[in-house]
């Protein structure tokens, strides 16, 4: 299968023409990986760019870029965490391309109920790509964020939205 280079929003994404659900998921993972090392910058609403991203922005870019590359039809995610959760369905066995959410502030008293703190893209093998404020850049991390978050929430936004 031929490999093509696609330039979207100033990033060079290498994508293999993809068909079917596994191809879309692989394209989302590749899109998330394209942001590795990108600086972290908190953005509100629709203000995020591609030169620096926060965790919601990373999800939005990875899902849009990946679905657009694989199918020609990009999936637009909501700009806030609870909105992204509401666009999908909770799953107990994540697949690459699913979103991962954590409640990194146990003192807020709202477990996955409206004040979520962090999110990323599941890439398989208990790994995620996340825009991490603590480290200051987009990184490849464990699904438990190095053991500090043992109970992640996994959300499939692809299947419920026709991908």
Tab-separated table of C-alpha atoms in Angstrom:
chain	number	residue	atom	x	y	z
A	1	UNK	CA	0.000	0.000	0.000
A	2	UNK	CA	1.420	3.405	-0.933
A	3	UNK	CA	2.290	5.984	1.694
A	4	UNK	CA	1.498	9.634	1.113
A	5	UNK	CA	2.479	12.788	2.967
A	6	UNK	CA	-0.368	15.115	3.808
A	7	UNK	CA	0.158	18.657	5.082
A	8	UNK	CA	-2.626	19.853	7.356
A	9	UNK	CA	-2.585	22.982	9.456
A	10	UNK	CA	1.152	23.337	8.971
A	11	UNK	CA	2.038	19.827	10.180
A	12	UNK	CA	3.380	17.135	7.890
A	13	UNK	CA	1.399	13.970	8.551
A	14	UNK	CA	2.452	10.700	6.999
A	15	UNK	CA	-0.599	8.600	6.322
A	16	UNK	CA	-1.254	5.310	4.648
A	17	UNK	CA	-4.509	5.375	2.720
A	18	UNK	CA	-6.927	3.817	5.164
A	19	UNK	CA	-10.230	2.089	4.768
A	20	UNK	CA	-12.564	0.772	7.432
A	21	UNK	CA	-12.546	1.282	11.183
A	22	UNK	CA	-9.008	0.017	11.784
A	23	UNK	CA	-7.671	2.374	9.112
A	24	UNK	CA	-9.434	5.363	10.672
A	25	UNK	CA	-8.102	4.426	14.099
A	26	UNK	CA	-4.551	4.088	12.739
A	27	UNK	CA	-4.878	7.498	11.070
A	28	UNK	CA	-6.020	9.072	14.380
A	29	UNK	CA	-3.040	7.523	16.187
A	30	UNK	CA	-0.669	8.796	13.470
A	31	UNK	CA	-2.199	12.260	13.734
A	32	UNK	CA	-1.716	12.267	17.535
A	33	UNK	CA	1.892	11.111	17.127
A	34	UNK	CA	2.532	14.012	14.742
A	35	UNK	CA	2.112	16.328	17.762
A	36	UNK	CA	4.737	14.619	19.941
A	37	UNK	CA	7.059	17.246	21.376
A	38	UNK	CA	4.697	20.138	20.586
A	39	UNK	CA	4.723	22.681	23.428
A	40	UNK	CA	1.815	22.764	25.872
A	41	UNK	CA	-0.279	25.927	26.039
A	42	UNK	CA	-3.621	26.253	27.792
A	43	UNK	CA	-6.284	27.475	25.391
A	44	UNK	CA	-9.950	28.170	25.999
A	45	UNK	CA	-12.789	27.310	23.679
A	46	UNK	CA	-11.945	27.286	20.001
A	47	UNK	CA	-8.763	29.363	20.401
A	48	UNK	CA	-6.166	26.599	20.205
A	49	UNK	CA	-3.685	26.448	17.377
A	50	UNK	CA	-1.224	23.821	16.190
A	51	UNK	CA	2.097	25.304	17.323
A	52	UNK	CA	1.183	24.771	21.002
A	53	UNK	CA	-1.787	22.766	22.314
A	54	UNK	CA	-3.570	21.772	25.485
A	55	UNK	CA	-5.119	18.350	26.029
A	56	UNK	CA	-8.548	19.150	24.543
A	57	UNK	CA	-6.895	20.733	21.507
A	58	UNK	CA	-4.724	17.672	20.980
A	59	UNK	CA	-7.816	15.453	20.960
A	60	UNK	CA	-9.624	17.750	18.535
A	61	UNK	CA	-6.675	17.932	16.143
A	62	UNK	CA	-5.918	14.189	16.269
A	63	UNK	CA	-9.533	13.184	15.681
A	64	UNK	CA	-10.096	15.778	12.915
A	65	UNK	CA	-6.774	15.208	11.157
A	66	UNK	CA	-7.003	11.410	11.392
A	67	UNK	CA	-10.606	11.052	10.260
A	68	UNK	CA	-10.085	13.570	7.456
A	69	UNK	CA	-6.926	11.788	6.241
A	70	UNK	CA	-8.578	8.360	6.328
A	71	UNK	CA	-12.029	9.175	4.946
A	72	UNK	CA	-12.006	12.690	3.558
A	73	UNK	CA	-14.566	13.609	6.222
A	74	UNK	CA	-13.227	15.080	9.470
A	75	UNK	CA	-14.966	14.610	12.811
A	76	UNK	CA	-15.181	17.868	14.783
A	77	UNK	CA	-14.981	17.341	18.544
A	78	UNK	CA	-16.349	19.686	21.145
A	79	UNK	CA	-13.765	22.033	22.677
A	80	UNK	CA	-14.302	21.029	26.314
A	81	UNK	CA	-13.770	17.704	28.049
A	82	UNK	CA	-17.339	16.898	29.072
A	83	UNK	CA	-18.519	17.783	25.577
A	84	UNK	CA	-15.997	15.342	24.087
A	85	UNK	CA	-17.210	12.612	26.444
A	86	UNK	CA	-20.817	13.292	25.446
A	87	UNK	CA	-19.931	12.792	21.760
A	88	UNK	CA	-18.979	9.164	22.352
A	89	UNK	CA	-19.679	6.136	24.477
A	90	UNK	CA	-17.805	4.699	27.407
A	91	UNK	CA	-15.884	1.494	26.699
A	92	UNK	CA	-14.112	-0.907	29.039
A	93	UNK	CA	-11.691	-2.266	26.444
A	94	UNK	CA	-10.096	0.662	24.625
A	95	UNK	CA	-8.920	0.535	21.033
A	96	UNK	CA	-6.346	2.814	19.412
A	97	UNK	CA	-8.018	6.104	18.554
A	98	UNK	CA	-10.278	6.127	21.614
A	99	UNK	CA	-10.026	9.063	24.003
A	100	UNK	CA	-8.835	8.723	27.598
A	101	UNK	CA	-9.976	10.990	30.447
A	102	UNK	CA	-8.634	11.399	33.957
A	103	UNK	CA	-9.767	13.212	37.068
A	104	UNK	CA	-6.356	14.438	38.177
A	105	UNK	CA	-7.803	16.609	40.953
A	106	UNK	CA	-9.374	14.270	43.533
A	107	UNK	CA	-10.231	17.229	45.758
A	108	UNK	CA	-12.796	18.748	43.402
A	109	UNK	CA	-15.371	16.078	44.329
A	110	UNK	CA	-16.628	15.608	40.785
A	111	UNK	CA	-15.510	12.239	39.434
A	112	UNK	CA	-16.059	12.430	35.657
A	113	UNK	CA	-19.032	14.668	36.215
A	114	UNK	CA	-18.353	17.996	34.582
A	115	UNK	CA	-14.991	19.168	35.895
A	116	UNK	CA	-12.577	16.797	34.258
A	117	UNK	CA	-8.955	17.703	34.372
A	118	UNK	CA	-7.063	15.888	31.615
A	119	UNK	CA	-7.457	13.870	28.423
A	120	UNK	CA	-5.445	12.183	25.684
A	121	UNK	CA	-5.584	9.787	22.738
A	122	UNK	CA	-5.206	6.054	23.351
A	123	UNK	CA	-2.599	4.561	20.983
A	124	UNK	CA	-2.624	0.927	22.164
A	125	UNK	CA	-0.508	-1.193	24.516
A	126	UNK	CA	-1.629	0.836	27.560
A	127	UNK	CA	-0.091	4.012	26.083
A	128	UNK	CA	-1.544	7.451	25.380
A	129	UNK	CA	-0.455	10.648	23.704
A	130	UNK	CA	-1.340	13.649	25.848
A	131	UNK	CA	-0.580	17.365	25.981
A	132	UNK	CA	0.820	17.404	29.475
A	133	UNK	CA	0.949	20.687	31.411
A	134	UNK	CA	3.264	19.206	34.051
A	135	UNK	CA	5.939	18.353	31.471
A	136	UNK	CA	5.114	21.275	29.180
A	137	UNK	CA	4.767	19.348	25.926
A	138	UNK	CA	2.886	16.580	24.103
A	139	UNK	CA	4.269	13.214	25.154
A	140	UNK	CA	3.828	9.470	24.944
A	141	UNK	CA	2.727	8.339	28.401
A	142	UNK	CA	1.293	5.330	30.208
A	143	UNK	CA	-2.477	5.050	30.409
A	144	UNK	CA	-2.182	5.610	34.169
A	145	UNK	CA	0.032	8.695	33.698
A	146	UNK	CA	2.994	6.981	35.305
A	147	UNK	CA	0.831	5.296	37.941
A	148	UNK	CA	-0.704	8.462	39.354
A	149	UNK	CA	-4.107	7.911	37.702
A	150	UNK	CA	-5.141	4.248	38.018
A	151	UNK	CA	-8.769	4.681	36.862
A	152	UNK	CA	-8.929	6.285	33.418
A	153	UNK	CA	-12.202	6.657	31.559
A	154	UNK	CA	-12.146	5.426	27.946
A	155	UNK	CA	-14.480	6.964	25.364
A	156	UNK	CA	-15.040	5.800	21.782
A	157	UNK	CA	-16.001	8.847	19.709
A	158	UNK	CA	-15.307	7.196	16.364
A	159	UNK	CA	-17.867	4.370	16.202
A	160	UNK	CA	-20.865	6.385	17.476
A	161	UNK	CA	-20.103	9.081	14.892
A	162	UNK	CA	-20.006	6.714	11.914
A	163	UNK	CA	-16.266	6.013	11.570
